mmCIF file of C-alpha atoms and ligand atoms in Angstrom:
data_model
loop_
_atom_site.group_PDB
_atom_site.id
_atom_site.type_symbol
_atom_site.label_atom_id
_atom_site.label_comp_id
_atom_site.label_asym_id
_atom_site.label_seq_id
_atom_site.Cartn_x
_atom_site.Cartn_y
_atom_site.Cartn_z
ATOM 1 C CA MET A 1 17.889 6.338 6.430
ATOM 2 C CA TYR A 2 20.346 7.419 9.366
ATOM 3 C CA GLY A 3 17.377 9.068 10.570
ATOM 4 C CA ALA A 4 14.566 11.068 10.611
ATOM 5 C CA GLY A 5 14.655 13.311 8.205
ATOM 6 C CA ASP A 6 18.337 12.068 6.477
ATOM 7 C CA VAL A 7 17.719 9.786 3.592
ATOM 8 C CA ARG A 8 21.305 9.245 1.519
ATOM 9 C CA VAL A 9 22.003 7.336 -1.843
ATOM 10 C CA GLU A 10 25.037 5.204 -0.762
ATOM 11 C CA THR A 11 26.600 2.937 -3.027
ATOM 12 C CA VAL A 12 27.284 -0.898 -1.002
ATOM 13 C CA PRO A 13 27.881 -4.019 -2.394
ATOM 14 C CA ASP A 14 25.640 -5.157 -5.562
ATOM 15 C CA ALA A 15 22.844 -7.263 -4.677
ATOM 16 C CA GLY A 16 23.907 -11.640 -5.874
ATOM 17 C CA LEU A 17 22.383 -15.269 -5.243
ATOM 18 C CA VAL A 18 22.851 -16.648 -2.566
ATOM 19 C CA GLU A 19 20.403 -19.451 -0.942
ATOM 20 C CA THR A 20 19.427 -21.383 -3.898
ATOM 21 C CA THR A 21 16.141 -20.462 -4.245
ATOM 22 C CA ASP A 22 16.305 -16.649 -4.633
ATOM 23 C CA ALA A 23 16.597 -14.503 -7.823
ATOM 24 C CA LEU A 24 18.264 -11.648 -8.804
ATOM 25 C CA VAL A 25 16.419 -8.153 -9.941
ATOM 26 C CA THR A 26 17.762 -5.282 -11.970
ATOM 27 C CA VAL A 27 15.349 -2.883 -10.281
ATOM 28 C CA THR A 28 13.481 -0.972 -13.179
ATOM 29 C CA ARG A 29 10.494 0.803 -11.027
ATOM 30 C CA ALA A 30 10.621 1.718 -7.593
ATOM 31 C CA CYS A 31 8.239 3.946 -5.585
ATOM 32 C CA ILE A 32 8.371 6.030 -1.525
ATOM 33 C CA CYS A 33 4.952 4.830 0.394
ATOM 34 C CA GLY A 34 3.733 6.989 3.188
ATOM 35 C CA SER A 35 4.889 4.401 5.033
ATOM 36 C CA ASP A 36 8.123 4.845 4.667
ATOM 37 C CA LEU A 37 7.239 8.271 6.099
ATOM 38 C CA TRP A 38 6.860 7.081 9.856
ATOM 39 C CA PRO A 39 10.717 6.611 9.814
ATOM 40 C CA TYR A 40 11.398 9.704 8.055
ATOM 41 C CA ARG A 41 9.022 11.765 11.166
ATOM 42 C CA LYS A 42 10.829 9.677 14.414
ATOM 43 C CA MET A 43 13.358 7.592 13.567
ATOM 44 C CA LYS A 44 16.711 7.428 15.324
ATOM 45 C CA PRO A 45 20.051 8.374 14.602
ATOM 46 C CA THR A 46 21.944 5.930 13.799
ATOM 47 C CA ALA A 47 25.090 4.940 12.898
ATOM 48 C CA LEU A 48 24.762 2.001 9.945
ATOM 49 C CA GLY A 49 21.379 3.544 7.855
ATOM 50 C CA VAL A 50 18.790 1.053 7.260
ATOM 51 C CA ARG A 51 17.701 0.040 3.130
ATOM 52 C CA MET A 52 14.541 1.450 2.149
ATOM 53 C CA GLY A 53 11.415 0.724 -0.139
ATOM 54 C CA HIS A 54 9.251 -2.755 -0.351
ATOM 55 C CA GLU A 55 7.504 -2.218 -3.685
ATOM 56 C CA PHE A 56 9.719 -2.308 -7.279
ATOM 57 C CA ILE A 57 9.322 -4.039 -10.418
ATOM 58 C CA GLY A 58 12.090 -5.322 -12.677
ATOM 59 C CA VAL A 59 14.269 -8.034 -15.185
ATOM 60 C CA VAL A 60 14.795 -10.709 -13.828
ATOM 61 C CA ALA A 61 18.641 -11.226 -14.402
ATOM 62 C CA ALA A 62 19.240 -14.775 -12.347
ATOM 63 C CA VAL A 63 17.581 -16.984 -10.534
ATOM 64 C CA GLY A 64 18.675 -19.550 -8.389
ATOM 65 C CA ALA A 65 19.225 -23.116 -8.916
ATOM 66 C CA ASP A 66 15.613 -24.601 -7.398
ATOM 67 C CA VAL A 67 13.719 -21.764 -8.299
ATOM 68 C CA ARG A 68 11.562 -22.254 -10.878
ATOM 69 C CA THR A 69 8.522 -19.921 -11.687
ATOM 70 C CA VAL A 70 10.711 -16.971 -12.957
ATOM 71 C CA LYS A 71 13.643 -16.975 -15.432
ATOM 72 C CA LYS A 72 16.332 -14.481 -16.055
ATOM 73 C CA GLY A 73 14.589 -11.880 -18.270
ATOM 74 C CA ASP A 74 10.931 -12.303 -17.131
ATOM 75 C CA VAL A 75 9.584 -8.547 -15.479
ATOM 76 C CA VAL A 76 8.450 -9.076 -11.981
ATOM 77 C CA VAL A 77 6.387 -7.287 -9.822
ATOM 78 C CA ALA A 78 7.098 -7.593 -5.818
ATOM 79 C CA PRO A 79 4.641 -7.664 -2.893
ATOM 80 C CA PHE A 80 5.700 -5.644 0.086
ATOM 81 C CA ALA A 81 6.815 -8.700 1.785
ATOM 82 C CA TRP A 82 8.316 -11.485 0.290
ATOM 83 C CA SER A 83 6.722 -15.535 1.391
ATOM 84 C CA ASP A 84 7.160 -19.016 -0.059
ATOM 85 C CA GLY A 85 3.730 -19.796 -1.497
ATOM 86 C CA THR A 86 3.094 -22.643 0.384
ATOM 87 C CA CYS A 87 3.189 -23.338 4.070
ATOM 88 C CA GLU A 88 -0.306 -23.037 5.710
ATOM 89 C CA PHE A 89 -0.911 -19.478 5.175
ATOM 90 C CA CYS A 90 -0.060 -18.416 2.181
ATOM 91 C CA ARG A 91 -2.449 -21.815 1.223
ATOM 92 C CA GLU A 92 -4.572 -19.534 2.451
ATOM 93 C CA GLY A 93 -4.055 -15.849 0.577
ATOM 94 C CA LEU A 94 -2.216 -14.619 3.805
ATOM 95 C CA GLN A 95 0.854 -14.313 2.466
ATOM 96 C CA THR A 96 1.853 -11.629 5.015
ATOM 97 C CA SER A 97 1.321 -14.521 7.611
ATOM 98 C CA CYS A 98 4.468 -16.422 5.373
ATOM 99 C CA LEU A 99 6.150 -18.545 8.198
ATOM 100 C CA HIS A 100 9.118 -18.488 5.946
ATOM 101 C CA GLY A 101 8.465 -14.894 4.451
ATOM 102 C CA GLY A 102 9.457 -11.181 5.803
ATOM 103 C CA TRP A 103 10.296 -7.598 4.698
ATOM 104 C CA TRP A 104 12.269 -5.928 2.345
ATOM 105 C CA GLY A 105 15.393 -3.602 3.614
ATOM 106 C CA GLY A 106 16.138 -3.057 6.809
ATOM 107 C CA THR A 107 19.775 -3.765 7.960
ATOM 108 C CA GLU A 108 19.668 -7.372 6.305
ATOM 109 C CA LEU A 109 18.075 -7.444 2.753
ATOM 110 C CA ASP A 110 17.955 -4.849 0.523
ATOM 111 C CA GLY A 111 15.729 -2.369 -0.027
ATOM 112 C CA GLY A 112 13.116 -1.742 -3.454
ATOM 113 C CA GLN A 113 14.684 2.144 -3.404
ATOM 114 C CA GLY A 114 17.722 0.137 -4.857
ATOM 115 C CA GLU A 115 19.158 -0.488 -8.329
ATOM 116 C CA ALA A 116 18.923 -4.593 -7.734
ATOM 117 C CA VAL A 117 17.687 -6.687 -5.115
ATOM 118 C CA ARG A 118 17.896 -10.154 -3.715
ATOM 119 C CA VAL A 119 14.024 -11.623 -3.718
ATOM 120 C CA PRO A 120 14.280 -14.399 -1.084
ATOM 121 C CA GLN A 121 11.872 -17.141 -1.758
ATOM 122 C CA ALA A 122 11.376 -16.508 -5.684
ATOM 123 C CA ASP A 123 8.955 -18.427 -7.169
ATOM 124 C CA GLY A 124 6.150 -17.511 -3.993
ATOM 125 C CA THR A 125 7.244 -14.175 -3.849
ATOM 126 C CA LEU A 126 7.874 -12.508 -7.606
ATOM 127 C CA VAL A 127 4.767 -12.519 -9.987
ATOM 128 C CA THR A 128 5.601 -12.099 -14.532
ATOM 129 C CA LEU A 129 3.615 -9.745 -15.763
ATOM 130 C CA PRO A 130 3.264 -9.859 -19.480
ATOM 131 C CA VAL A 131 4.528 -6.926 -20.621
ATOM 132 C CA GLY A 132 8.028 -4.871 -21.571
ATOM 133 C CA ARG A 133 9.887 -3.217 -18.787
ATOM 134 C CA ASP A 134 8.861 0.502 -20.070
ATOM 135 C CA ASP A 135 5.238 -0.339 -20.767
ATOM 136 C CA ALA A 136 2.858 2.293 -20.170
ATOM 137 C CA LEU A 137 1.033 0.316 -18.143
ATOM 138 C CA MET A 138 4.498 0.464 -15.049
ATOM 139 C CA PRO A 139 2.596 2.913 -12.999
ATOM 140 C CA SER A 140 -0.347 1.029 -12.323
ATOM 141 C CA LEU A 141 1.284 -2.279 -12.674
ATOM 142 C CA LEU A 142 4.224 -1.259 -9.226
ATOM 143 C CA THR A 143 0.643 0.023 -7.206
ATOM 144 C CA LEU A 144 -0.332 -3.589 -6.697
ATOM 145 C CA SER A 145 3.487 -3.673 -5.194
ATOM 146 C CA ASP A 146 1.259 -2.440 -2.154
ATOM 147 C CA VAL A 147 -0.862 0.679 -2.297
ATOM 148 C CA MET A 148 -3.328 -1.106 -4.529
ATOM 149 C CA GLY A 149 -3.674 -4.118 -3.594
ATOM 150 C CA THR A 150 -4.376 -2.392 -0.177
ATOM 151 C CA GLY A 151 -6.830 -0.318 -0.623
ATOM 152 C CA HIS A 152 -8.745 -3.506 -2.183
ATOM 153 C CA HIS A 153 -7.583 -5.088 0.826
ATOM 154 C CA ALA A 154 -9.802 -2.455 3.357
ATOM 155 C CA ALA A 155 -12.245 -2.542 1.178
ATOM 156 C CA VAL A 156 -12.667 -6.313 1.317
ATOM 157 C CA ALA A 157 -11.555 -6.643 4.971
ATOM 158 C CA ALA A 158 -14.289 -4.153 5.319
ATOM 159 C CA LYS A 159 -17.437 -5.852 3.756
ATOM 160 C CA VAL A 160 -17.195 -3.547 0.771
ATOM 161 C CA ALA A 161 -20.614 -4.484 -1.600
ATOM 162 C CA ARG A 162 -22.924 -4.256 -4.359
ATOM 163 C CA GLY A 163 -25.264 -0.824 -3.239
ATOM 164 C CA LYS A 164 -23.614 -0.769 -0.052
ATOM 165 C CA THR A 165 -22.180 2.927 1.466
ATOM 166 C CA ALA A 166 -18.887 2.969 1.969
ATOM 167 C CA ALA A 167 -16.539 5.406 3.087
ATOM 168 C CA VAL A 168 -13.085 6.746 2.996
ATOM 169 C CA VAL A 169 -10.660 7.403 5.849
ATOM 170 C CA GLY A 170 -7.382 9.128 4.712
ATOM 171 C CA ASP A 171 -6.542 11.156 0.597
ATOM 172 C CA GLY A 172 -3.412 9.019 0.816
ATOM 173 C CA ALA A 173 -1.959 6.811 -1.913
ATOM 174 C CA VAL A 174 -3.886 3.767 -0.679
ATOM 175 C CA GLY A 175 -7.018 6.186 0.250
ATOM 176 C CA LEU A 176 -7.363 6.825 -3.689
ATOM 177 C CA CYS A 177 -6.753 3.140 -4.672
ATOM 178 C CA GLY A 178 -9.355 2.386 -1.459
ATOM 179 C CA VAL A 179 -11.747 4.018 -3.879
ATOM 180 C CA ILE A 180 -10.652 2.248 -6.584
ATOM 181 C CA ALA A 181 -11.611 -0.300 -4.904
ATOM 182 C CA ALA A 182 -14.620 0.116 -3.586
ATOM 183 C CA ARG A 183 -16.595 0.901 -6.333
ATOM 184 C CA ARG A 184 -15.335 -1.943 -8.134
ATOM 185 C CA LEU A 185 -16.293 -4.153 -5.780
ATOM 186 C CA GLY A 186 -19.841 -1.725 -6.165
ATOM 187 C CA ALA A 187 -20.476 0.409 -2.926
ATOM 188 C CA GLU A 188 -23.178 3.118 -4.720
ATOM 189 C CA ARG A 189 -22.069 5.397 -1.907
ATOM 190 C CA ILE A 190 -18.393 5.781 -2.131
ATOM 191 C CA ILE A 191 -18.053 9.122 1.108
ATOM 192 C CA MET A 192 -13.838 10.421 1.561
ATOM 193 C CA LEU A 193 -12.772 12.195 3.834
ATOM 194 C CA GLY A 194 -10.173 14.281 2.658
ATOM 195 C CA ARG A 195 -8.850 17.507 2.602
ATOM 196 C CA HIS A 196 -6.354 18.397 0.003
ATOM 197 C CA PRO A 197 -8.116 19.810 -3.387
ATOM 198 C CA ASP A 198 -5.416 17.602 -5.809
ATOM 199 C CA ARG A 199 -6.174 14.337 -3.961
ATOM 200 C CA ILE A 200 -10.146 14.640 -3.461
ATOM 201 C CA ALA A 201 -10.032 15.954 -7.783
ATOM 202 C CA LEU A 202 -8.226 12.029 -8.299
ATOM 203 C CA ALA A 203 -10.815 10.934 -5.591
ATOM 204 C CA ARG A 204 -14.418 12.004 -7.181
ATOM 205 C CA GLU A 205 -13.300 10.479 -10.791
ATOM 206 C CA PHE A 206 -11.626 7.393 -9.263
ATOM 207 C CA GLY A 207 -15.476 7.734 -7.773
ATOM 208 C CA ALA A 208 -16.054 8.694 -4.931
ATOM 209 C CA THR A 209 -19.556 10.399 -4.971
ATOM 210 C CA ASP A 210 -19.149 12.376 -1.316
ATOM 211 C CA ILE A 211 -16.746 14.326 0.012
ATOM 212 C CA VAL A 212 -16.146 15.255 3.939
ATOM 213 C CA GLY A 213 -13.528 17.748 4.450
ATOM 214 C CA GLU A 214 -13.612 18.562 8.191
ATOM 215 C CA ARG A 215 -12.146 16.668 11.144
ATOM 216 C CA GLY A 216 -13.070 15.113 14.642
ATOM 217 C CA GLU A 217 -16.344 15.939 15.653
ATOM 218 C CA ALA A 218 -17.880 17.286 12.800
ATOM 219 C CA ALA A 219 -16.515 14.603 9.910
ATOM 220 C CA ILE A 220 -18.680 12.279 12.491
ATOM 221 C CA GLU A 221 -21.607 14.664 12.055
ATOM 222 C CA ARG A 222 -21.614 15.565 8.765
ATOM 223 C CA VAL A 223 -21.647 11.133 7.565
ATOM 224 C CA ARG A 224 -23.805 11.017 9.674
ATOM 225 C CA GLU A 225 -26.001 13.845 8.329
ATOM 226 C CA LEU A 226 -24.799 12.785 4.276
ATOM 227 C CA THR A 227 -26.126 8.837 5.564
ATOM 228 C CA GLY A 228 -29.884 8.747 6.928
ATOM 229 C CA GLY A 229 -27.869 9.058 10.605
ATOM 230 C CA VAL A 230 -27.090 5.475 11.179
ATOM 231 C CA GLY A 231 -23.602 6.114 9.205
ATOM 232 C CA ALA A 232 -21.835 3.621 6.176
ATOM 233 C CA HIS A 233 -22.191 -0.107 5.931
ATOM 234 C CA SER A 234 -18.647 -0.095 5.161
ATOM 235 C CA VAL A 235 -15.105 2.035 6.708
ATOM 236 C CA LEU A 236 -11.945 1.433 5.229
ATOM 237 C CA GLU A 237 -9.658 3.008 7.255
ATOM 238 C CA CYS A 238 -6.300 4.103 5.144
ATOM 239 C CA VAL A 239 -4.313 6.119 8.320
ATOM 240 C CA GLY A 240 -2.973 4.901 10.884
ATOM 241 C CA TYR A 241 -3.199 7.830 13.635
ATOM 242 C CA GLU A 242 -6.048 7.229 16.622
ATOM 243 C CA GLU A 243 -8.031 10.352 15.169
ATOM 244 C CA ALA A 244 -8.731 8.464 11.937
ATOM 245 C CA LEU A 245 -9.708 5.697 13.689
ATOM 246 C CA LEU A 246 -11.467 6.660 15.920
ATOM 247 C CA THR A 247 -13.136 8.496 12.963
ATOM 248 C CA ALA A 248 -13.538 5.334 11.825
ATOM 249 C CA LEU A 249 -15.219 3.785 13.761
ATOM 250 C CA SER A 250 -18.011 6.652 14.914
ATOM 251 C CA ILE A 251 -19.027 5.838 11.036
ATOM 252 C CA ALA A 252 -19.415 3.018 11.132
ATOM 253 C CA ARG A 253 -23.305 2.113 11.293
ATOM 254 C CA PRO A 254 -23.929 -0.310 13.520
ATOM 255 C CA GLY A 255 -23.831 -4.020 11.713
ATOM 256 C CA GLY A 256 -20.904 -2.384 10.077
ATOM 257 C CA ALA A 257 -17.273 -3.172 8.929
ATOM 258 C CA VAL A 258 -14.559 -1.170 9.144
ATOM 259 C CA GLY A 259 -11.302 -2.498 7.383
ATOM 260 C CA ARG A 260 -8.067 -0.559 9.429
ATOM 261 C CA VAL A 261 -5.042 -1.138 7.072
ATOM 262 C CA GLY A 262 -3.054 2.369 8.274
ATOM 263 C CA VAL A 263 -0.320 0.716 10.356
ATOM 264 C CA PRO A 264 -1.291 2.241 13.302
ATOM 265 C CA GLN A 265 0.899 4.502 15.189
ATOM 266 C CA ASP A 266 -0.735 4.493 18.130
ATOM 267 C CA ALA A 267 -1.595 1.744 20.596
ATOM 268 C CA THR A 268 -5.109 1.850 22.239
ATOM 269 C CA ILE A 269 -8.315 1.394 20.429
ATOM 270 C CA PRO A 270 -10.261 4.140 20.678
ATOM 271 C CA ALA A 271 -14.703 3.877 20.700
ATOM 272 C CA GLY A 272 -14.204 0.218 22.400
ATOM 273 C CA GLN A 273 -18.167 1.240 24.428
ATOM 274 C CA SER A 274 -19.613 2.482 22.089
ATOM 275 C CA THR A 275 -18.621 -0.045 18.745
ATOM 276 C CA PHE A 276 -18.583 -2.540 21.111
ATOM 277 C CA PHE A 277 -22.258 -2.207 21.390
ATOM 278 C CA ASP A 278 -22.991 -1.321 18.443
ATOM 279 C CA ASN A 279 -21.662 -5.004 17.046
ATOM 280 C CA VAL A 280 -18.845 -3.063 13.861
ATOM 281 C CA THR A 281 -16.963 -5.665 12.672
ATOM 282 C CA ILE A 282 -13.134 -4.380 12.248
ATOM 283 C CA ALA A 283 -10.886 -6.087 10.863
ATOM 284 C CA GLY A 284 -8.005 -5.530 8.630
ATOM 285 C CA GLY A 285 -4.179 -5.460 9.029
ATOM 286 C CA PRO A 286 -0.881 -5.435 6.111
ATOM 287 C CA ALA A 287 -2.342 -6.423 3.568
ATOM 288 C CA PRO A 288 -2.027 -10.045 1.510
ATOM 289 C CA VAL A 289 -1.026 -7.961 -2.074
ATOM 290 C CA ARG A 290 0.251 -11.427 -3.370
ATOM 291 C CA ALA A 291 -2.631 -12.869 -3.285
ATOM 292 C CA TYR A 292 -4.615 -9.587 -4.523
ATOM 293 C CA MET A 293 -1.933 -9.776 -8.200
ATOM 294 C CA ASP A 294 -4.314 -12.281 -9.343
ATOM 295 C CA GLU A 295 -7.846 -10.699 -9.011
ATOM 296 C CA LEU A 296 -6.773 -7.149 -9.341
ATOM 297 C CA LEU A 297 -3.240 -7.669 -12.202
ATOM 298 C CA PRO A 298 -6.551 -8.074 -15.232
ATOM 299 C CA ALA A 299 -8.031 -5.529 -14.072
ATOM 300 C CA VAL A 300 -5.145 -3.749 -14.215
ATOM 301 C CA LEU A 301 -4.076 -5.241 -17.754
ATOM 302 C CA GLU A 302 -7.391 -4.542 -19.269
ATOM 303 C CA GLY A 303 -7.532 -1.285 -18.384
ATOM 304 C CA ARG A 304 -10.734 -1.635 -16.159
ATOM 305 C CA ILE A 305 -8.173 0.095 -12.816
ATOM 306 C CA GLN A 306 -5.863 3.510 -13.396
ATOM 307 C CA PRO A 307 -4.863 3.631 -9.748
ATOM 308 C CA GLY A 308 -1.097 4.147 -11.439
ATOM 309 C CA ARG A 309 -2.685 7.838 -11.602
ATOM 310 C CA VAL A 310 -1.820 8.245 -8.059
ATOM 311 C CA PHE A 311 1.901 9.075 -9.132
ATOM 312 C CA ASP A 312 1.940 12.754 -9.219
ATOM 313 C CA ARG A 313 6.230 12.878 -9.383
ATOM 314 C CA VAL A 314 8.213 11.010 -10.989
ATOM 315 C CA THR A 315 12.272 11.509 -10.091
ATOM 316 C CA THR A 316 15.474 9.227 -10.461
ATOM 317 C CA ILE A 317 17.250 7.788 -7.180
ATOM 318 C CA ASP A 318 19.913 10.398 -6.554
ATOM 319 C CA GLY A 319 15.903 11.789 -6.325
ATOM 320 C CA VAL A 320 14.695 9.886 -3.886
ATOM 321 C CA PRO A 321 16.168 12.389 -0.163
ATOM 322 C CA ASP A 322 13.939 15.277 -2.372
ATOM 323 C CA GLY A 323 11.120 12.164 -2.527
ATOM 324 C CA TYR A 324 10.730 11.824 0.914
ATOM 325 C CA ARG A 325 10.449 15.978 1.436
ATOM 326 C CA ALA A 326 7.930 16.266 -0.874
ATOM 327 C CA MET A 327 5.807 13.217 0.248
ATOM 328 C CA HIS A 328 6.198 14.458 4.129
ATOM 329 C CA ASP A 329 5.617 18.208 2.824
ATOM 330 C CA ARG A 330 2.270 16.687 1.308
ATOM 331 C CA GLN A 331 3.395 18.454 -2.566
ATOM 332 C CA ALA A 332 3.791 15.001 -3.675
ATOM 333 C CA ILE A 333 1.061 11.933 -3.548
ATOM 334 C CA LYS A 334 3.045 9.439 -4.282
ATOM 335 C CA VAL A 335 7.239 9.540 -5.713
ATOM 336 C CA MET A 336 7.576 7.019 -8.401
ATOM 337 C CA ILE A 337 11.383 6.248 -8.842
ATOM 338 C CA ARG A 338 12.882 5.269 -12.211
ATOM 339 C CA PHE A 339 16.301 3.702 -13.116
HETATM 340 ZN ZN1 ZN B 1 4.182 -18.887 3.358
#
């Protein structure tokens, strides 16, 4: 990506092993993320450009001398952050804060929206999938890189539990996966705040029981009506704009919790006083999806959840620039790239 609206497919030097803890992965599936749309909207023009993509599945082509848990030929999924798996934060299941980890793409590392990736800290980062490279479950397995794990994180941070009412702000891929997660964790009512008919239809299939198409004050009023005037126990904020966060904070009931996974696009926390007096817990952050794979991978493999349904468009590498445009224009929920 060279700047807002400027995505190019280019030939670059081949990825290769550098450190003894690296793996080289030939990418078989990747995708475009809602968070890739932030720079697509506002990145300043640059001369060198940055490599894009942080969600991918591939086949291990080579490993460094110190790699133990993956081997050549393994089909692997990568979380959206890489991590050593051994530091104090990784051991606590918070791999996004790994002391020796980092993020894909940019100017230093390969991105997932390319044919091959050098994976640092391969043992801590990659998870081997017990399926072939073209298994029918690939779309759902690919969501474990980010959106399914992130929706799950929102639900965990919002303390979704059996019999509770959950509300999901945002009908993008993460919000839709948040519905899957809320249902999986036992929420009795799931209120989806969104207004795109195709996304609402999918939300209902995933388990949303109520739909709120209003925005702002009207949406807050509608959720209050639906919840006996008090609000939801658990609110999943899956957008990142101040208006979405204000809505999320305003529909949490006293003592409720807000799980925020939308990357904040504004510097302020709104509703500071009302959430203080209502003792509302606000938690969340980048999802440690590497930690959640242990729990979510069996659910996908056994067919209990189908988060891969968020992909409503498939392209080749050459179609990636148009894929960004389609997601930006809301013509696609999420675009998968097949190699
Ligand atoms: Zn670590």
